[in-house]
mmCIF file of C-alpha atoms in Angstrom:
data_model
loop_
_atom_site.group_PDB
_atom_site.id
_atom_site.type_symbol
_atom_site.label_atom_id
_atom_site.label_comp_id
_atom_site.label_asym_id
_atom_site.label_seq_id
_atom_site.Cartn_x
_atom_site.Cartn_y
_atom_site.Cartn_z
ATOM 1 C CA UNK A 1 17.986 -11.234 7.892
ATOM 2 C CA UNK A 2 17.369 -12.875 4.179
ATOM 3 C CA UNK A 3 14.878 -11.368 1.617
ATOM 4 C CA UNK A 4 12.103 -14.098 3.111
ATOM 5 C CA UNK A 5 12.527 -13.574 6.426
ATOM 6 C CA UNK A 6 11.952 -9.678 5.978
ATOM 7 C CA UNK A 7 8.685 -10.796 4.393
ATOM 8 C CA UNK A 8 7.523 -12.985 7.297
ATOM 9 C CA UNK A 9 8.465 -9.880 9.682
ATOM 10 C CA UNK A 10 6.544 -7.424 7.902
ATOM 11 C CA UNK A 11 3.568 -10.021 7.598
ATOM 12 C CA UNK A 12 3.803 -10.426 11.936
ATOM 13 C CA UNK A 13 3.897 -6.628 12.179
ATOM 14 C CA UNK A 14 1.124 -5.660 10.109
ATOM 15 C CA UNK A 15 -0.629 -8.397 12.174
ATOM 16 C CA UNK A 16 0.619 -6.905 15.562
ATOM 17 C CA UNK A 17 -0.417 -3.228 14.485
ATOM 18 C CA UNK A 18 -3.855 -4.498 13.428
ATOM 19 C CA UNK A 19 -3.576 -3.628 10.074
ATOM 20 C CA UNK A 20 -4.649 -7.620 9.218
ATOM 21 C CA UNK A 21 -6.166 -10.339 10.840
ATOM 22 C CA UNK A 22 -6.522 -14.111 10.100
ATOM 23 C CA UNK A 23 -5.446 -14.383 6.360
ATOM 24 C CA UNK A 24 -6.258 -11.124 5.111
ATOM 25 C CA UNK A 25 -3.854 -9.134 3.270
ATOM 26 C CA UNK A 26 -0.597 -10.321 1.387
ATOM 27 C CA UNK A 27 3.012 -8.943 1.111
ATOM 28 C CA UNK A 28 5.222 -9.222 -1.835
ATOM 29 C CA UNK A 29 9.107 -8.087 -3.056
ATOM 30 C CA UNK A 30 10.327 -8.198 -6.075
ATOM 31 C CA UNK A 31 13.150 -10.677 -7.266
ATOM 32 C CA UNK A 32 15.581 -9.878 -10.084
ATOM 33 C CA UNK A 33 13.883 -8.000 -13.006
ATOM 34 C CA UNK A 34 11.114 -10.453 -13.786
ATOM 35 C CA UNK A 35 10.269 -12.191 -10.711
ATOM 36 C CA UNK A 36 8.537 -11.646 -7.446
ATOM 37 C CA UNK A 37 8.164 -13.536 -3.469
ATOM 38 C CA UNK A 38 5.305 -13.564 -2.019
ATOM 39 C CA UNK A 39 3.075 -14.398 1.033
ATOM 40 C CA UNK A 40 1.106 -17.653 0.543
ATOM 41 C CA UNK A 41 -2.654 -17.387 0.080
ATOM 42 C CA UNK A 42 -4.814 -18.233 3.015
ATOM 43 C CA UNK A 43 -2.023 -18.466 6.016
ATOM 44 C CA UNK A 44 -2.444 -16.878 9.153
ATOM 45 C CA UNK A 45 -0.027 -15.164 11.046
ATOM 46 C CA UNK A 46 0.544 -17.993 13.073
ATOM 47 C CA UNK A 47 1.599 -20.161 10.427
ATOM 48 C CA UNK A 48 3.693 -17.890 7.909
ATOM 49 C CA UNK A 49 7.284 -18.928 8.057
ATOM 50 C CA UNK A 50 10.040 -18.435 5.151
ATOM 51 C CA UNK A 51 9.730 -21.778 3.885
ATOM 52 C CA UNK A 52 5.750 -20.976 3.033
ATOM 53 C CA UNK A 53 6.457 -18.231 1.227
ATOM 54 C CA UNK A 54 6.016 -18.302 -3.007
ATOM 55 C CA UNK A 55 8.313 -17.080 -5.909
ATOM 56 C CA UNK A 56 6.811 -16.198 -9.232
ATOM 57 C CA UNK A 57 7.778 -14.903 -12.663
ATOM 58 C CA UNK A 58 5.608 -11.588 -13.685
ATOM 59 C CA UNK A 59 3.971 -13.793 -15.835
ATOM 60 C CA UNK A 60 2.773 -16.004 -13.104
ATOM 61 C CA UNK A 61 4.776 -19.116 -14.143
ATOM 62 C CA UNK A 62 5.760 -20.852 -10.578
ATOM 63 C CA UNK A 63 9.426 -20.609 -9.265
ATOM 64 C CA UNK A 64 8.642 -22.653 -6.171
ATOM 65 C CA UNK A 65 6.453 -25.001 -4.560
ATOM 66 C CA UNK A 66 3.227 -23.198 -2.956
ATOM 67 C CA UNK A 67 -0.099 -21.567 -3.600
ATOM 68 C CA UNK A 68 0.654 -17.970 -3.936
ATOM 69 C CA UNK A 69 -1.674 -15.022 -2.788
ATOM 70 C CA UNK A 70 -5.115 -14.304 -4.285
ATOM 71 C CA UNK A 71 -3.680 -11.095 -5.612
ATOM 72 C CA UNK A 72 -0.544 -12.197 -6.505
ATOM 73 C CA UNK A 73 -1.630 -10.357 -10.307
ATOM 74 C CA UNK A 74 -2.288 -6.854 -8.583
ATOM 75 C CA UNK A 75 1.531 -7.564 -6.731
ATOM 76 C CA UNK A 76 3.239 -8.580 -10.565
ATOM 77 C CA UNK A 77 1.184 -5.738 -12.123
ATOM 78 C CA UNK A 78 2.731 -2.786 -10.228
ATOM 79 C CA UNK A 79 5.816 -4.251 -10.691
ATOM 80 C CA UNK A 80 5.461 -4.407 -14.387
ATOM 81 C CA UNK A 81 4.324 -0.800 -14.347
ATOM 82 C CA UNK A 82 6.608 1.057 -11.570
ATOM 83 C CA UNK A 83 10.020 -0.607 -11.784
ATOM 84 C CA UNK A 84 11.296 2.050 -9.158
ATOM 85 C CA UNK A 85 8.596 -0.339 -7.106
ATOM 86 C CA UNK A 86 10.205 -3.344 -4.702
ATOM 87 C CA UNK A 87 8.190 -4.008 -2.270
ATOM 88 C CA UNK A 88 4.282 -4.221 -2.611
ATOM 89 C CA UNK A 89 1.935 -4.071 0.876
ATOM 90 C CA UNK A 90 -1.862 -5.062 0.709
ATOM 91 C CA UNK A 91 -3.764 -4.783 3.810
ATOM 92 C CA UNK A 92 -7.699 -5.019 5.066
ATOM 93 C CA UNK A 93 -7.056 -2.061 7.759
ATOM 94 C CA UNK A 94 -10.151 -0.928 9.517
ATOM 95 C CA UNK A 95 -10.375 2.438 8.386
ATOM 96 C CA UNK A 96 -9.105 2.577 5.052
ATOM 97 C CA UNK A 97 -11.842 -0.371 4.147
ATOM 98 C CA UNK A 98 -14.520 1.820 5.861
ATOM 99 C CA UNK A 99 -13.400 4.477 3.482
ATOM 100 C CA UNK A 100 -13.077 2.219 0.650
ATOM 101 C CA UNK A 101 -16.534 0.871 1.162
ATOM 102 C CA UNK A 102 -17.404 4.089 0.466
ATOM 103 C CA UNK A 103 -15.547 4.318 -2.421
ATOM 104 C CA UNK A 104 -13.981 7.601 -1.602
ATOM 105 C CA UNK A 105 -11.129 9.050 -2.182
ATOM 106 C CA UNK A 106 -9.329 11.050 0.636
ATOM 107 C CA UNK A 107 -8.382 14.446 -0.903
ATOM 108 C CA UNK A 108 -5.867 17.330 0.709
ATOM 109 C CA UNK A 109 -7.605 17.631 4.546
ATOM 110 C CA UNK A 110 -4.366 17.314 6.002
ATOM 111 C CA UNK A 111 -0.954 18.484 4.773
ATOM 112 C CA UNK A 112 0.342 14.536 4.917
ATOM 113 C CA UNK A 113 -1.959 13.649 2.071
ATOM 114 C CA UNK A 114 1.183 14.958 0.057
ATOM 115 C CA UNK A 115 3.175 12.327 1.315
ATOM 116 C CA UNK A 116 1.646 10.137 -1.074
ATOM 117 C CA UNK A 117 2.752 11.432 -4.344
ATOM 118 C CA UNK A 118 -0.109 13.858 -5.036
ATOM 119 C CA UNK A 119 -3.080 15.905 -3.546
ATOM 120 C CA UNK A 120 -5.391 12.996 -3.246
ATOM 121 C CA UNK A 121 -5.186 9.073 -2.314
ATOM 122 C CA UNK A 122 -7.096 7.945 -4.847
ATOM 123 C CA UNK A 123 -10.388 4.860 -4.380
ATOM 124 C CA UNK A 124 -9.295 2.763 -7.209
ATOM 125 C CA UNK A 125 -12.905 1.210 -9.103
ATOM 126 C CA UNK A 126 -14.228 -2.236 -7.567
ATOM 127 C CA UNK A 127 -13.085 -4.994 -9.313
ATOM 128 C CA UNK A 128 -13.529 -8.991 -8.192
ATOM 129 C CA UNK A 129 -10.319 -9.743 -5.896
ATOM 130 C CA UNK A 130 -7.387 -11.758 -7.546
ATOM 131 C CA UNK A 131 -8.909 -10.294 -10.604
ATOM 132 C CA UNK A 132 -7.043 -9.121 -13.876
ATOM 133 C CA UNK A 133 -9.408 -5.935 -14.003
ATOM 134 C CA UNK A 134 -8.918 -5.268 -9.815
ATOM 135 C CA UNK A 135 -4.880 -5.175 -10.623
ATOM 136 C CA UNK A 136 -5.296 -2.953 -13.441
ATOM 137 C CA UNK A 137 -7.609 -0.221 -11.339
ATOM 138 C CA UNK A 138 -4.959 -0.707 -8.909
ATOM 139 C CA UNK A 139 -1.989 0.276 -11.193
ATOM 140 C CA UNK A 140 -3.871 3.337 -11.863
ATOM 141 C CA UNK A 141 -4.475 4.660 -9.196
ATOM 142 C CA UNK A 142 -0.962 4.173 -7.997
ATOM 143 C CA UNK A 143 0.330 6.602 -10.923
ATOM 144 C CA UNK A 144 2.353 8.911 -9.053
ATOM 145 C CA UNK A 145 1.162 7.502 -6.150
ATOM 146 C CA UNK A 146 2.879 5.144 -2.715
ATOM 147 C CA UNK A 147 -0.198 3.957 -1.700
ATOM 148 C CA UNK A 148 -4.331 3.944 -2.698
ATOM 149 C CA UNK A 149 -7.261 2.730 -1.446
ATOM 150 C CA UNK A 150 -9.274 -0.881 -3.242
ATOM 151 C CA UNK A 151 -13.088 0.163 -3.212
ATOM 152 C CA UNK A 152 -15.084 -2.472 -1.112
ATOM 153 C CA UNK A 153 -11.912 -4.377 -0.437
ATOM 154 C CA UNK A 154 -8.669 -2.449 1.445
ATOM 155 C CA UNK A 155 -5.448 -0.425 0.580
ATOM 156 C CA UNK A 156 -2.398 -0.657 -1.176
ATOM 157 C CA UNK A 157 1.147 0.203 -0.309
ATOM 158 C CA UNK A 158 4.668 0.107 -3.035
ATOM 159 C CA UNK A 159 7.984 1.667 -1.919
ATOM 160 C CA UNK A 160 11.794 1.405 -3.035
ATOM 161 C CA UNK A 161 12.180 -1.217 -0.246
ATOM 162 C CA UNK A 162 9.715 -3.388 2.436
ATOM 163 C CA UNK A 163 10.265 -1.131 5.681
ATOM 164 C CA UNK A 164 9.045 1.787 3.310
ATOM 165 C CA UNK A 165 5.907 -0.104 2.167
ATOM 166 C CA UNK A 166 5.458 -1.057 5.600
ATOM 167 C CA UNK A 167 5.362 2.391 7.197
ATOM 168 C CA UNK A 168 3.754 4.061 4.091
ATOM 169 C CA UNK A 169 0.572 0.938 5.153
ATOM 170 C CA UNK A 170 0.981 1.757 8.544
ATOM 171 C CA UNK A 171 0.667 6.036 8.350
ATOM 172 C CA UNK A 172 -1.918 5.679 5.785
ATOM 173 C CA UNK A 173 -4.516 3.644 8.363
ATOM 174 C CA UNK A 174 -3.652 6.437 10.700
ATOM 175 C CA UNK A 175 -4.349 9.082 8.162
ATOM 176 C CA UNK A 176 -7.577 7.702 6.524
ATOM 177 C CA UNK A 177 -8.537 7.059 10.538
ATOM 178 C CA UNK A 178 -8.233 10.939 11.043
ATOM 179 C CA UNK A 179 -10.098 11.535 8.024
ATOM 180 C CA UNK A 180 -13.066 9.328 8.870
ATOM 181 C CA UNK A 181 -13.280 10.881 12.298
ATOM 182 C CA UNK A 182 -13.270 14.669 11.060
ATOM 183 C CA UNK A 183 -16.274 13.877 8.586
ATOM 184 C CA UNK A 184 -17.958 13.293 11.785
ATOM 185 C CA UNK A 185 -18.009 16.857 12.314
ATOM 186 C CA UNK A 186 -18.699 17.756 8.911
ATOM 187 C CA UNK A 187 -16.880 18.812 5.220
ATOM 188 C CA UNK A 188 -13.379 19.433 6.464
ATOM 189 C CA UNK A 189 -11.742 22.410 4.844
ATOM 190 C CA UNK A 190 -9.491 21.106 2.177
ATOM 191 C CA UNK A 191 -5.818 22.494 1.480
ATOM 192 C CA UNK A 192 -5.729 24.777 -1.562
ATOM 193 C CA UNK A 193 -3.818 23.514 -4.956
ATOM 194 C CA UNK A 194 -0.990 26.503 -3.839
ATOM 195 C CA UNK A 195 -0.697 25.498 -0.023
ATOM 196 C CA UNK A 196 -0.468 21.661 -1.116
ATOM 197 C CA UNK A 197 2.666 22.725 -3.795
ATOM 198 C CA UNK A 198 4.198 24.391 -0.578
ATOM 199 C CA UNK A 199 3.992 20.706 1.008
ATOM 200 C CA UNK A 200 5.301 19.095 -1.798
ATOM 201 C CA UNK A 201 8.476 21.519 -2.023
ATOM 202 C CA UNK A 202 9.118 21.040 1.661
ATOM 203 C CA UNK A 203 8.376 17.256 1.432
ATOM 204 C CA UNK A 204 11.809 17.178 -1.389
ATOM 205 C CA UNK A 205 13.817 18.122 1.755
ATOM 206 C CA UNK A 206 12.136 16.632 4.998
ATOM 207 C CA UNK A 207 14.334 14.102 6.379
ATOM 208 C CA UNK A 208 17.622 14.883 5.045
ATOM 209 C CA UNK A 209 18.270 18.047 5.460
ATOM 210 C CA UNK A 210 17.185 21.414 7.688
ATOM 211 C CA UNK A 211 14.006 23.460 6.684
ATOM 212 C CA UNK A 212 13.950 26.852 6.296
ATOM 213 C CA UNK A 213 11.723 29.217 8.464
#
């Protein structure tokens, strides 16, 4: 499967798992040191296809035909700033925008928070979307972060490669979901500084190798 065809994939999935509807949400890679591909602004999933898809420098200057993404700056800006970064998710899922909207962060209620980079998914600031200013809130709050929330907009996803940004979108709907639902029965009782450091230690080994008891 080429580079733009992974793109169109992971645009139908998020799609399929709800994460987007209609022409919300964009997906980006990045090409070569200075460059990026990304999804076309305004297409549905229905229409997407490999040819539609836009390459850019980092500056912006066009490298195809094409109109790319509203947020195609947020996209070129993490790459600037994270060059471990290449692949770049954004996504209008229901419950991180209800969280969002709230402009709240999600702090250590569950021990997957950690996952993330840090003890907290950070609300990045509001800022007008396709903005200069909404790309740089967004690099900040992706500072040893994967993934943060946009207030009164949506969330943001980066990982080493597009299945990881996909997944890292896809757990962190599920996780802000399970966070909206327990502040229906009140403050939750957070994870301490110490039991979230035991997380992170056990997080350098999950996946690759067995955990001690």
């Amino acid at each position: 499967m080429t580079e733009r065809e992974q793109i169109v994939e992971a645009y139908l999935r998020l799609d399929r798992e709800g994460l987007n509807r209609g022409s919300s949400g964009n997906v980006s890679v990045r090409c070569g040191s200075e460059g990026l591909l990304i999804s076309p602004t305004g297409i549905d999933a229905a229409r997407i296809d490999a040819a539609s898809l836009v390459e850019l420098g980092l500056d912006g200057r066009e490298r195809s035909a094409g109109v790319p993404s509203s947020e195609w700056q947020m996209h070129a800006e993490i790459y600037r700033h994270f060059p471990e970064t290449h692949a770049v998710v954004h996504t209008h899922s229901d419950a991180c925008v209800a969280l969002a909207c709230q402009r709240m962060d999600i702090p250590a209620f569950h021990y997957m928070v950690a996952g993330y980079g840090g003890n907290s998914i950070r609300c990045a600031p509001y800022a007008t979307f396709g903005s200069a200013a909404l790309a740089s809130n967004a690099v900040l709050a992706l500072e040893r972060r994967t993934a943060c929330l946009l207030s009164n907009h949506g969330m943001l996803s980066r990982a080493a490669n597009l299945r990881a940004a996909v997944i890292t979108a896809i757990k962190l709907e599920t996780l802000a979901r399970h966070y909206w639902m327990t502040l229906q029965l009140g403050a939750p009782t957070l994870l301490s500084d110490a039991e979230m450091q035991e997380v992170h230690e056990r997080y350098k080994v999950y996946g690759r190798s067995r955990m001690a008891g």
